[in-house]
Amino acid sequence: MQVILGVIFHFIGGFASGSFYMPYKKVKGWAWESYWIIGGVFSWFIVPPLAAWLTIPGFAEIIATTEFSTLAYTYLFGLLWGIGGLTYGLGVRYLGVALGSSIILGLCMVFGALIPSIYYQFFNQEGKDTISDIAGSNWGLTVLAGLVVCVIGIIICGKAGIMKERQLKADTSPGSLEPANTLVKQPQPIVLAEETAAAGIGYRHEAYDEMASENSAANCHGAPSPAVASTEYKFALGLTVAIISGVLSACFNFGLEAGQPMSVVANDVWKAANPGQGEFLFRNNVIYVVVLWGGLTTNLIWCMILNARNKTFGDYTDKRTPLLRNYLLSALAGTTWFLQFFFYGMGESKLGNGASSWILHMSFIILVANMWGLISNEWKGVSKKTKFTIVAGVITIILAVLIVGYGNYLKP
């Protein structure tokens, strides 16, 4: 039952992570950097301490009495993770939501799952799974098998991306004797403003509104023109950025590992007050407060640079835009984003802090991201073979989730 609850909690967290950007798509008249940092203030500064205050009595005292080195490493990994998060948008810009998320989060999953266990192999700590523990047990080998299957699923998704790129080039080739097929003619989902701004380009809201209005008749989300949609897709460049983002994004899990002393204190206090009731569901909430300070620092600096470069500081008070609606939508997106880790901590408390929790969390995010990619017609108009390939990749990742879940079931 504990394993089932853990899987359910990880699924809820993955769904929140894969869906949080949807409210951002409803923000009107603001540049990416403006609504991203407003949402980020909720994601990284307001909601985490609020969640900790509601669930962990004396959380501020726990942080205040924690060794400086623990706080410093936790914050540093949050800082690096923030850079990975910024490059995530650029990777998705060139690969699309489904493919970009699959590759980036897949790499994040691999690095985030294995590197901590390798670290604990040399610096052993009680209650931590080492790489030899994982490789030398039936449950660990099953989890590793699930990881391998998930990587295979990511490779299949990448193959679908290459097939899509070839079709895009063929359909937009000026020397083609046949008219462009439905892939080019049909409106594509809007290239999220965050994806472009993450590259340092940024959008003034006037340009964004003009682009949206020109295409509103064909697509209620304001899709860019077919030429824009096709030229944004660049597999080689996107793959390079995705690798960088995937490696740095794994630092969030390293931050959780670095901040475990705070989690242990919160867990011990709760268990002393509630004997015989198992592990504390919300023990990780105190870690999030510190690790997300790092994420806030990275994103705040970058967004302020973009505000200055693109002259978009006026967005926050521009009465020509629906200010209250924009603030509420950004707050909703930011809060939804944080919920992924709120439920991750709950799932981890049921499955234990180790590779399997991170693998499940990342796998569910990949599944949800691919779901939104399919729903938003990112693969509309491609050949049946390409569609079959991306669906096969998603099914393979689902199989990986089931294998990892079974591995946790086998764990003593």
mmCIF file of C-alpha atoms in Angstrom:
data_model
loop_
_atom_site.group_PDB
_atom_site.id
_atom_site.type_symbol
_atom_site.label_atom_id
_atom_site.label_comp_id
_atom_site.label_asym_id
_atom_site.label_seq_id
_atom_site.Cartn_x
_atom_site.Cartn_y
_atom_site.Cartn_z
ATOM 1 C CA MET A 1 0.000 0.000 0.000
ATOM 2 C CA GLN A 2 2.885 2.341 0.781
ATOM 3 C CA VAL A 3 4.320 1.789 -2.702
ATOM 4 C CA ILE A 4 0.951 2.482 -4.359
ATOM 5 C CA LEU A 5 0.524 5.703 -2.395
ATOM 6 C CA GLY A 6 4.068 6.736 -3.285
ATOM 7 C CA VAL A 7 3.452 6.182 -6.986
ATOM 8 C CA ILE A 8 0.166 8.129 -6.803
ATOM 9 C CA PHE A 9 1.855 11.069 -5.060
ATOM 10 C CA HIS A 10 4.613 11.109 -7.674
ATOM 11 C CA PHE A 11 2.022 11.053 -10.447
ATOM 12 C CA ILE A 12 0.203 14.065 -8.974
ATOM 13 C CA GLY A 13 3.527 15.901 -8.698
ATOM 14 C CA GLY A 14 4.444 14.978 -12.262
ATOM 15 C CA PHE A 15 1.073 16.156 -13.531
ATOM 16 C CA ALA A 16 1.511 19.504 -11.779
ATOM 17 C CA SER A 17 4.971 19.939 -13.294
ATOM 18 C CA GLY A 18 3.840 18.997 -16.780
ATOM 19 C CA SER A 19 0.826 21.327 -16.626
ATOM 20 C CA PHE A 20 1.974 24.429 -14.756
ATOM 21 C CA TYR A 21 2.706 26.516 -17.883
ATOM 22 C CA MET A 22 -0.904 26.343 -19.104
ATOM 23 C CA PRO A 23 -2.012 29.447 -17.096
ATOM 24 C CA TYR A 24 0.958 31.353 -18.542
ATOM 25 C CA LYS A 25 -0.473 30.856 -22.033
ATOM 26 C CA LYS A 26 -3.513 32.903 -20.972
ATOM 27 C CA VAL A 27 -1.454 35.922 -19.846
ATOM 28 C CA LYS A 28 -2.072 38.852 -22.188
ATOM 29 C CA GLY A 29 0.243 41.712 -23.108
ATOM 30 C CA TRP A 30 3.214 40.801 -20.917
ATOM 31 C CA ALA A 31 6.687 39.754 -22.015
ATOM 32 C CA TRP A 32 7.898 36.346 -20.891
ATOM 33 C CA GLU A 33 10.331 37.741 -18.337
ATOM 34 C CA SER A 34 7.544 39.696 -16.647
ATOM 35 C CA TYR A 35 5.059 36.913 -16.055
ATOM 36 C CA TRP A 36 7.776 34.316 -15.474
ATOM 37 C CA ILE A 37 9.300 36.178 -12.528
ATOM 38 C CA ILE A 38 5.885 36.996 -11.031
ATOM 39 C CA GLY A 39 5.056 33.302 -11.134
ATOM 40 C CA GLY A 40 8.548 32.541 -9.874
ATOM 41 C CA VAL A 41 8.101 34.725 -6.806
ATOM 42 C CA PHE A 42 5.237 32.422 -5.842
ATOM 43 C CA SER A 43 7.105 29.266 -6.907
ATOM 44 C CA TRP A 44 10.364 29.970 -5.112
ATOM 45 C CA PHE A 45 9.725 32.615 -2.460
ATOM 46 C CA ILE A 46 6.122 32.777 -1.202
ATOM 47 C CA VAL A 47 4.620 29.290 -1.437
ATOM 48 C CA PRO A 48 7.595 27.184 -0.168
ATOM 49 C CA PRO A 49 7.868 28.849 3.266
ATOM 50 C CA LEU A 50 4.066 28.955 3.467
ATOM 51 C CA ALA A 51 3.917 25.207 2.860
ATOM 52 C CA ALA A 52 6.687 24.640 5.400
ATOM 53 C CA TRP A 53 4.919 26.823 7.961
ATOM 54 C CA LEU A 54 1.676 24.880 7.511
ATOM 55 C CA THR A 55 3.316 21.457 7.788
ATOM 56 C CA ILE A 56 6.500 21.746 9.890
ATOM 57 C CA PRO A 57 6.316 23.491 13.264
ATOM 58 C CA GLY A 58 9.482 25.520 13.840
ATOM 59 C CA PHE A 59 10.816 25.135 10.293
ATOM 60 C CA ALA A 60 12.563 28.514 10.483
ATOM 61 C CA GLU A 61 14.420 27.394 13.605
ATOM 62 C CA ILE A 62 15.524 24.213 11.841
ATOM 63 C CA ILE A 63 17.022 26.299 9.031
ATOM 64 C CA ALA A 64 18.616 28.741 11.479
ATOM 65 C CA THR A 65 20.362 25.959 13.431
ATOM 66 C CA THR A 66 21.569 24.033 10.369
ATOM 67 C CA GLU A 67 25.300 24.063 9.619
ATOM 68 C CA PHE A 68 26.355 26.731 7.157
ATOM 69 C CA SER A 69 27.999 24.195 4.830
ATOM 70 C CA THR A 70 24.719 22.304 4.487
ATOM 71 C CA LEU A 71 22.837 25.485 3.668
ATOM 72 C CA ALA A 72 25.557 26.611 1.250
ATOM 73 C CA TYR A 73 25.601 23.368 -0.741
ATOM 74 C CA THR A 74 21.810 23.207 -0.833
ATOM 75 C CA TYR A 75 21.637 26.781 -2.097
ATOM 76 C CA LEU A 76 24.467 26.227 -4.630
ATOM 77 C CA PHE A 77 22.741 23.232 -6.198
ATOM 78 C CA GLY A 78 19.540 25.272 -6.365
ATOM 79 C CA LEU A 79 21.481 27.982 -8.181
ATOM 80 C CA LEU A 80 22.812 25.508 -10.764
ATOM 81 C CA TRP A 81 19.388 23.944 -11.126
ATOM 82 C CA GLY A 82 18.012 27.412 -11.877
ATOM 83 C CA ILE A 83 20.390 27.712 -14.832
ATOM 84 C CA GLY A 84 19.195 24.332 -16.067
ATOM 85 C CA GLY A 85 15.625 25.530 -15.792
ATOM 86 C CA LEU A 86 16.351 28.605 -17.893
ATOM 87 C CA THR A 87 17.988 26.575 -20.663
ATOM 88 C CA TYR A 88 15.041 24.175 -20.525
ATOM 89 C CA GLY A 89 12.911 26.793 -22.257
ATOM 90 C CA LEU A 90 15.475 27.168 -25.036
ATOM 91 C CA GLY A 91 15.638 23.405 -25.546
ATOM 92 C CA VAL A 92 11.860 23.183 -25.818
ATOM 93 C CA ARG A 93 11.911 26.100 -28.250
ATOM 94 C CA TYR A 94 14.007 24.133 -30.739
ATOM 95 C CA LEU A 95 12.619 20.641 -30.088
ATOM 96 C CA GLY A 96 8.984 21.212 -29.128
ATOM 97 C CA VAL A 97 7.310 20.510 -25.780
ATOM 98 C CA ALA A 98 6.992 16.745 -26.201
ATOM 99 C CA LEU A 99 10.433 15.928 -27.608
ATOM 100 C CA GLY A 100 12.331 18.636 -25.714
ATOM 101 C CA SER A 101 10.824 17.671 -22.368
ATOM 102 C CA SER A 102 11.466 13.982 -23.026
ATOM 103 C CA ILE A 103 15.170 14.463 -23.729
ATOM 104 C CA ILE A 104 15.878 17.078 -21.063
ATOM 105 C CA LEU A 105 13.935 15.377 -18.296
ATOM 106 C CA GLY A 106 15.269 11.986 -19.337
ATOM 107 C CA LEU A 107 18.853 13.161 -18.917
ATOM 108 C CA CYS A 108 17.879 14.881 -15.694
ATOM 109 C CA MET A 109 16.382 11.608 -14.498
ATOM 110 C CA VAL A 110 19.505 9.575 -15.272
ATOM 111 C CA PHE A 111 21.967 11.981 -13.668
ATOM 112 C CA GLY A 112 19.720 12.803 -10.725
ATOM 113 C CA ALA A 113 19.057 9.144 -9.973
ATOM 114 C CA LEU A 114 22.555 7.693 -10.239
ATOM 115 C CA ILE A 115 25.032 10.374 -9.172
ATOM 116 C CA PRO A 116 23.785 10.598 -5.525
ATOM 117 C CA SER A 117 24.047 6.804 -5.143
ATOM 118 C CA ILE A 118 27.582 6.916 -6.576
ATOM 119 C CA TYR A 119 28.430 9.710 -4.134
ATOM 120 C CA TYR A 120 27.134 7.681 -1.174
ATOM 121 C CA GLN A 121 29.244 4.754 -2.331
ATOM 122 C CA PHE A 122 32.314 6.743 -1.290
ATOM 123 C CA PHE A 123 30.745 8.836 1.484
ATOM 124 C CA ASN A 124 28.417 6.359 3.126
ATOM 125 C CA GLN A 125 25.496 7.651 5.168
ATOM 126 C CA GLU A 126 22.939 5.658 7.086
ATOM 127 C CA GLY A 127 19.689 5.177 5.193
ATOM 128 C CA LYS A 128 21.190 6.137 1.826
ATOM 129 C CA ASP A 129 21.282 3.674 -1.068
ATOM 130 C CA THR A 130 24.731 3.285 -2.594
ATOM 131 C CA ILE A 131 25.305 2.173 -6.175
ATOM 132 C CA SER A 132 26.475 -1.212 -4.879
ATOM 133 C CA ASP A 133 23.265 -1.551 -2.827
ATOM 134 C CA ILE A 134 21.258 -0.935 -5.977
ATOM 135 C CA ALA A 135 23.348 -3.143 -8.247
ATOM 136 C CA GLY A 136 23.588 -5.969 -5.689
ATOM 137 C CA SER A 137 19.890 -6.506 -4.957
ATOM 138 C CA ASN A 138 16.878 -7.755 -6.894
ATOM 139 C CA TRP A 139 14.886 -4.597 -6.192
ATOM 140 C CA GLY A 140 17.790 -2.365 -7.219
ATOM 141 C CA LEU A 141 18.403 -4.252 -10.448
ATOM 142 C CA THR A 142 14.694 -3.973 -11.225
ATOM 143 C CA VAL A 143 14.831 -0.209 -10.690
ATOM 144 C CA LEU A 144 17.910 0.017 -12.919
ATOM 145 C CA ALA A 145 16.095 -2.043 -15.544
ATOM 146 C CA GLY A 146 13.251 0.471 -15.399
ATOM 147 C CA LEU A 147 15.788 3.268 -15.865
ATOM 148 C CA VAL A 148 17.224 1.528 -18.937
ATOM 149 C CA VAL A 149 13.740 1.021 -20.385
ATOM 150 C CA CYS A 150 12.981 4.705 -19.832
ATOM 151 C CA VAL A 151 16.183 5.688 -21.648
ATOM 152 C CA ILE A 152 15.096 3.451 -24.534
ATOM 153 C CA GLY A 153 11.763 5.280 -24.533
ATOM 154 C CA ILE A 154 13.579 8.606 -24.711
ATOM 155 C CA ILE A 155 15.686 7.360 -27.630
ATOM 156 C CA ILE A 156 12.508 6.318 -29.434
ATOM 157 C CA CYS A 157 11.041 9.787 -28.825
ATOM 158 C CA GLY A 158 14.250 11.265 -30.195
ATOM 159 C CA LYS A 159 13.921 9.118 -33.291
ATOM 160 C CA ALA A 160 10.412 10.496 -33.764
ATOM 161 C CA GLY A 161 11.847 13.992 -33.476
ATOM 162 C CA ILE A 162 14.398 13.321 -36.212
ATOM 163 C CA MET A 163 11.649 11.943 -38.456
ATOM 164 C CA LYS A 164 9.572 15.064 -37.789
ATOM 165 C CA GLU A 165 12.520 17.336 -38.621
ATOM 166 C CA ARG A 166 13.101 15.573 -41.939
ATOM 167 C CA GLN A 167 9.449 15.983 -42.865
ATOM 168 C CA LEU A 168 9.537 19.669 -41.958
ATOM 169 C CA LYS A 169 12.568 20.236 -44.171
ATOM 170 C CA ALA A 170 11.037 18.280 -47.049
ATOM 171 C CA ASP A 171 7.686 20.066 -46.792
ATOM 172 C CA THR A 172 9.227 23.569 -46.695
ATOM 173 C CA SER A 173 11.914 22.959 -49.321
ATOM 174 C CA PRO A 174 11.721 25.690 -52.035
ATOM 175 C CA GLY A 175 12.632 23.133 -54.692
ATOM 176 C CA SER A 176 9.803 20.771 -53.844
ATOM 177 C CA LEU A 177 7.551 19.939 -56.796
ATOM 178 C CA GLU A 178 4.581 19.183 -54.575
ATOM 179 C CA PRO A 179 2.616 21.646 -52.468
ATOM 180 C CA ALA A 180 3.384 21.679 -48.777
ATOM 181 C CA ASN A 181 1.324 19.164 -46.881
ATOM 182 C CA THR A 182 -0.880 19.703 -43.871
ATOM 183 C CA LEU A 183 2.104 19.850 -41.544
ATOM 184 C CA VAL A 184 2.911 23.327 -42.827
ATOM 185 C CA LYS A 185 -0.562 24.528 -43.695
ATOM 186 C CA GLN A 186 -2.157 23.706 -40.377
ATOM 187 C CA PRO A 187 -1.544 26.110 -37.521
ATOM 188 C CA GLN A 188 0.991 24.945 -34.987
ATOM 189 C CA PRO A 189 0.764 25.504 -31.225
ATOM 190 C CA ILE A 190 2.198 28.825 -30.188
ATOM 191 C CA VAL A 191 5.905 28.853 -29.492
ATOM 192 C CA LEU A 192 5.815 29.732 -25.810
ATOM 193 C CA ALA A 193 7.171 33.188 -25.164
ATOM 194 C CA GLU A 194 9.304 31.719 -22.377
ATOM 195 C CA GLU A 195 11.129 29.577 -24.924
ATOM 196 C CA THR A 196 12.236 32.586 -26.953
ATOM 197 C CA ALA A 197 12.981 34.827 -24.008
ATOM 198 C CA ALA A 198 15.121 32.137 -22.431
ATOM 199 C CA ALA A 199 17.456 32.622 -25.366
ATOM 200 C CA GLY A 200 17.782 36.291 -24.510
ATOM 201 C CA ILE A 201 15.529 37.517 -27.310
ATOM 202 C CA GLY A 202 12.397 38.408 -25.404
ATOM 203 C CA TYR A 203 9.127 39.783 -26.705
ATOM 204 C CA ARG A 204 7.581 43.189 -26.332
ATOM 205 C CA HIS A 205 3.907 42.614 -25.699
ATOM 206 C CA GLU A 206 2.905 44.600 -28.807
ATOM 207 C CA ALA A 207 4.693 42.119 -31.081
ATOM 208 C CA TYR A 208 3.260 39.207 -29.199
ATOM 209 C CA ASP A 209 -0.288 40.537 -29.433
ATOM 210 C CA GLU A 210 0.128 41.279 -33.129
ATOM 211 C CA MET A 211 1.348 37.757 -33.783
ATOM 212 C CA ALA A 212 -1.534 36.290 -31.823
ATOM 213 C CA SER A 213 -4.186 38.420 -33.519
ATOM 214 C CA GLU A 214 -2.977 37.513 -36.992
ATOM 215 C CA ASN A 215 -3.503 33.833 -36.287
ATOM 216 C CA SER A 216 -6.477 33.904 -33.932
ATOM 217 C CA ALA A 217 -8.908 32.894 -36.637
ATOM 218 C CA ALA A 218 -7.117 29.613 -37.147
ATOM 219 C CA ASN A 219 -5.972 28.850 -33.621
ATOM 220 C CA CYS A 220 -7.506 30.042 -30.371
ATOM 221 C CA HIS A 221 -4.055 29.962 -28.742
ATOM 222 C CA GLY A 222 -2.595 32.429 -31.245
ATOM 223 C CA ALA A 223 -0.293 30.187 -33.259
ATOM 224 C CA PRO A 224 2.646 31.649 -35.132
ATOM 225 C CA SER A 225 2.738 31.402 -38.881
ATOM 226 C CA PRO A 226 3.770 28.071 -40.416
ATOM 227 C CA ALA A 227 7.111 29.536 -41.474
ATOM 228 C CA VAL A 228 7.883 30.542 -37.889
ATOM 229 C CA ALA A 229 6.798 27.162 -36.544
ATOM 230 C CA SER A 230 8.956 25.248 -39.005
ATOM 231 C CA THR A 231 12.104 27.361 -38.635
ATOM 232 C CA GLU A 232 11.996 27.150 -34.823
ATOM 233 C CA TYR A 233 12.553 23.390 -34.951
ATOM 234 C CA LYS A 234 16.324 22.679 -34.958
ATOM 235 C CA PHE A 235 17.209 19.220 -33.751
ATOM 236 C CA ALA A 236 21.010 19.465 -33.496
ATOM 237 C CA LEU A 237 21.031 22.815 -31.670
ATOM 238 C CA GLY A 238 18.103 21.777 -29.514
ATOM 239 C CA LEU A 239 19.818 18.523 -28.547
ATOM 240 C CA THR A 240 22.970 20.366 -27.459
ATOM 241 C CA VAL A 241 21.005 22.765 -25.279
ATOM 242 C CA ALA A 242 18.887 19.879 -23.969
ATOM 243 C CA ILE A 243 21.989 18.016 -22.771
ATOM 244 C CA ILE A 244 23.240 21.086 -20.885
ATOM 245 C CA SER A 245 19.811 21.657 -19.382
ATOM 246 C CA GLY A 246 19.360 18.003 -18.449
ATOM 247 C CA VAL A 247 22.662 17.821 -16.581
ATOM 248 C CA LEU A 248 22.154 21.071 -14.659
ATOM 249 C CA SER A 249 18.489 20.340 -13.943
ATOM 250 C CA ALA A 250 19.570 17.197 -12.101
ATOM 251 C CA CYS A 251 21.157 19.499 -9.517
ATOM 252 C CA PHE A 252 17.761 19.862 -7.866
ATOM 253 C CA ASN A 253 18.018 16.271 -6.663
ATOM 254 C CA PHE A 254 21.563 16.968 -5.504
ATOM 255 C CA GLY A 255 20.170 19.905 -3.546
ATOM 256 C CA LEU A 256 17.637 17.624 -1.885
ATOM 257 C CA GLU A 257 20.433 15.256 -0.926
ATOM 258 C CA ALA A 258 22.599 18.092 0.408
ATOM 259 C CA GLY A 259 19.705 19.394 2.510
ATOM 260 C CA GLN A 260 18.794 16.049 4.057
ATOM 261 C CA PRO A 261 20.094 17.013 7.540
ATOM 262 C CA MET A 262 17.226 19.520 7.756
ATOM 263 C CA SER A 263 14.753 16.856 6.631
ATOM 264 C CA VAL A 264 16.059 14.414 9.230
ATOM 265 C CA VAL A 265 15.510 16.921 12.041
ATOM 266 C CA ALA A 266 11.952 17.627 10.859
ATOM 267 C CA ASN A 267 11.272 13.903 10.577
ATOM 268 C CA ASP A 268 12.656 13.099 14.030
ATOM 269 C CA VAL A 269 10.645 15.867 15.684
ATOM 270 C CA TRP A 270 7.437 14.689 14.037
ATOM 271 C CA LYS A 271 8.028 11.010 14.845
ATOM 272 C CA ALA A 272 8.705 11.887 18.475
ATOM 273 C CA ALA A 273 5.344 13.681 18.622
ATOM 274 C CA ASN A 274 3.549 10.968 16.606
ATOM 275 C CA PRO A 275 5.043 7.605 17.581
ATOM 276 C CA GLY A 276 4.179 4.562 15.512
ATOM 277 C CA GLN A 277 2.826 6.538 12.531
ATOM 278 C CA GLY A 278 5.666 5.966 10.086
ATOM 279 C CA GLU A 279 7.683 8.576 8.257
ATOM 280 C CA PHE A 280 6.765 12.271 8.098
ATOM 281 C CA LEU A 281 5.026 13.026 4.800
ATOM 282 C CA PHE A 282 6.138 16.654 4.639
ATOM 283 C CA ARG A 283 9.721 16.432 5.904
ATOM 284 C CA ASN A 284 11.228 17.709 2.627
ATOM 285 C CA ASN A 285 9.283 20.974 2.755
ATOM 286 C CA VAL A 286 11.995 22.585 4.864
ATOM 287 C CA ILE A 287 14.629 21.741 2.223
ATOM 288 C CA TYR A 288 12.596 23.349 -0.546
ATOM 289 C CA VAL A 289 12.768 26.706 1.191
ATOM 290 C CA VAL A 290 16.562 26.795 0.859
ATOM 291 C CA VAL A 291 17.110 25.060 -2.471
ATOM 292 C CA LEU A 292 14.516 27.288 -4.149
ATOM 293 C CA TRP A 293 16.318 30.398 -2.930
ATOM 294 C CA GLY A 294 18.990 29.356 -5.415
ATOM 295 C CA GLY A 295 16.447 28.993 -8.196
ATOM 296 C CA LEU A 296 14.975 32.389 -7.353
ATOM 297 C CA THR A 297 18.404 34.041 -7.499
ATOM 298 C CA THR A 298 19.192 32.703 -10.981
ATOM 299 C CA ASN A 299 15.806 33.493 -12.469
ATOM 300 C CA LEU A 300 15.472 36.907 -10.810
ATOM 301 C CA ILE A 301 18.837 38.086 -12.187
ATOM 302 C CA TRP A 302 18.035 36.838 -15.691
ATOM 303 C CA CYS A 303 14.514 38.263 -15.768
ATOM 304 C CA MET A 304 15.707 41.656 -14.556
ATOM 305 C CA ILE A 305 18.349 41.654 -17.309
ATOM 306 C CA LEU A 306 15.644 40.870 -19.871
ATOM 307 C CA ASN A 307 13.330 43.523 -18.432
ATOM 308 C CA ALA A 308 16.089 46.086 -18.857
ATOM 309 C CA ARG A 309 17.195 44.854 -22.287
ATOM 310 C CA ASN A 310 13.676 44.625 -23.700
ATOM 311 C CA LYS A 311 12.370 47.684 -21.814
ATOM 312 C CA THR A 312 9.511 45.684 -20.314
ATOM 313 C CA PHE A 313 9.574 46.934 -16.720
ATOM 314 C CA GLY A 314 6.370 48.786 -17.575
ATOM 315 C CA ASP A 315 4.489 45.483 -17.923
ATOM 316 C CA TYR A 316 3.917 45.302 -14.176
ATOM 317 C CA THR A 317 1.826 48.501 -14.164
ATOM 318 C CA ASP A 318 0.592 48.693 -17.772
ATOM 319 C CA LYS A 319 -3.143 49.410 -17.498
ATOM 320 C CA ARG A 320 -3.609 48.565 -21.177
ATOM 321 C CA THR A 321 -3.269 44.924 -20.122
ATOM 322 C CA PRO A 322 -5.571 42.947 -17.771
ATOM 323 C CA LEU A 323 -3.260 43.466 -14.792
ATOM 324 C CA LEU A 324 -5.250 41.636 -12.114
ATOM 325 C CA ARG A 325 -5.894 38.679 -14.413
ATOM 326 C CA ASN A 326 -2.229 38.479 -15.393
ATOM 327 C CA TYR A 327 -1.063 38.557 -11.786
ATOM 328 C CA LEU A 328 -3.578 35.877 -10.776
ATOM 329 C CA LEU A 329 -2.696 33.620 -13.715
ATOM 330 C CA SER A 330 1.013 33.981 -12.997
ATOM 331 C CA ALA A 331 0.438 33.229 -9.323
ATOM 332 C CA LEU A 332 -1.609 30.156 -10.257
ATOM 333 C CA ALA A 333 1.128 28.911 -12.580
ATOM 334 C CA GLY A 334 3.816 29.466 -9.961
ATOM 335 C CA THR A 335 1.835 27.730 -7.228
ATOM 336 C CA THR A 336 1.052 24.789 -9.517
ATOM 337 C CA TRP A 337 4.743 24.504 -10.317
ATOM 338 C CA PHE A 338 5.630 24.202 -6.625
ATOM 339 C CA LEU A 339 3.031 21.484 -6.088
ATOM 340 C CA GLN A 340 5.210 19.082 -8.066
ATOM 341 C CA PHE A 341 7.761 19.049 -5.242
ATOM 342 C CA PHE A 342 5.150 19.205 -2.508
ATOM 343 C CA PHE A 343 3.823 15.878 -3.750
ATOM 344 C CA TYR A 344 7.301 14.628 -4.606
ATOM 345 C CA GLY A 345 8.196 14.893 -0.934
ATOM 346 C CA MET A 346 5.069 12.951 0.005
ATOM 347 C CA GLY A 347 5.891 10.245 -2.527
ATOM 348 C CA GLU A 348 9.463 10.070 -1.359
ATOM 349 C CA SER A 349 8.356 9.570 2.238
ATOM 350 C CA LYS A 350 6.470 6.453 1.105
ATOM 351 C CA LEU A 351 9.129 5.036 -1.221
ATOM 352 C CA GLY A 352 12.267 6.233 0.522
ATOM 353 C CA ASN A 353 14.834 8.773 -0.561
ATOM 354 C CA GLY A 354 16.656 7.219 -3.480
ATOM 355 C CA ALA A 355 16.972 6.715 -7.199
ATOM 356 C CA SER A 356 13.510 5.216 -7.634
ATOM 357 C CA SER A 357 11.652 8.299 -6.377
ATOM 358 C CA TRP A 358 13.530 10.575 -8.758
ATOM 359 C CA ILE A 359 13.004 8.177 -11.681
ATOM 360 C CA LEU A 360 9.258 8.001 -11.049
ATOM 361 C CA HIS A 361 8.956 11.756 -10.675
ATOM 362 C CA MET A 362 10.809 12.474 -13.914
ATOM 363 C CA SER A 363 8.988 9.713 -15.804
ATOM 364 C CA PHE A 364 5.580 11.105 -14.906
ATOM 365 C CA ILE A 365 6.624 14.599 -15.966
ATOM 366 C CA ILE A 366 7.794 13.205 -19.313
ATOM 367 C CA LEU A 367 4.475 11.413 -19.781
ATOM 368 C CA VAL A 368 2.409 14.488 -18.979
ATOM 369 C CA ALA A 369 4.572 16.717 -21.195
ATOM 370 C CA ASN A 370 4.107 14.300 -24.091
ATOM 371 C CA MET A 371 0.385 14.212 -23.391
ATOM 372 C CA TRP A 372 0.150 17.996 -23.699
ATOM 373 C CA GLY A 373 2.300 17.864 -26.819
ATOM 374 C CA LEU A 374 -0.135 15.452 -28.447
ATOM 375 C CA ILE A 375 -3.205 17.367 -27.260
ATOM 376 C CA SER A 376 -1.819 20.655 -28.607
ATOM 377 C CA ASN A 377 -1.232 19.041 -32.027
ATOM 378 C CA GLU A 378 2.560 19.319 -32.086
ATOM 379 C CA TRP A 379 2.572 16.096 -34.115
ATOM 380 C CA LYS A 380 -0.447 16.890 -36.264
ATOM 381 C CA GLY A 381 0.122 16.411 -39.975
ATOM 382 C CA VAL A 382 3.174 14.142 -39.683
ATOM 383 C CA SER A 383 3.172 10.674 -41.216
ATOM 384 C CA LYS A 384 1.532 7.704 -39.521
ATOM 385 C CA LYS A 385 4.968 6.149 -39.038
ATOM 386 C CA THR A 386 6.163 9.203 -37.135
ATOM 387 C CA LYS A 387 3.031 9.236 -34.982
ATOM 388 C CA PHE A 388 3.459 5.543 -34.268
ATOM 389 C CA THR A 389 7.076 6.161 -33.236
ATOM 390 C CA ILE A 390 6.251 8.902 -30.716
ATOM 391 C CA VAL A 391 3.375 6.857 -29.278
ATOM 392 C CA ALA A 392 5.716 3.856 -28.980
ATOM 393 C CA GLY A 393 8.160 6.042 -27.073
ATOM 394 C CA VAL A 394 5.464 7.185 -24.648
ATOM 395 C CA ILE A 395 4.269 3.597 -24.096
ATOM 396 C CA THR A 396 7.853 2.532 -23.413
ATOM 397 C CA ILE A 397 8.183 5.220 -20.741
ATOM 398 C CA ILE A 398 4.912 4.037 -19.165
ATOM 399 C CA LEU A 399 6.385 0.528 -19.043
ATOM 400 C CA ALA A 400 9.462 1.960 -17.332
ATOM 401 C CA VAL A 401 7.272 3.535 -14.643
ATOM 402 C CA LEU A 402 5.629 0.184 -13.971
ATOM 403 C CA ILE A 403 9.002 -1.565 -13.707
ATOM 404 C CA VAL A 404 10.365 1.014 -11.262
ATOM 405 C CA GLY A 405 7.190 0.738 -9.202
ATOM 406 C CA TYR A 406 7.582 -3.023 -9.069
ATOM 407 C CA GLY A 407 11.207 -2.610 -8.014
ATOM 408 C CA ASN A 408 10.068 -0.515 -5.058
ATOM 409 C CA TYR A 409 7.513 -3.181 -4.215
ATOM 410 C CA LEU A 410 10.351 -5.727 -3.958
ATOM 411 C CA LYS A 411 12.468 -3.476 -1.713
ATOM 412 C CA PRO A 412 12.556 -4.726 1.933
#
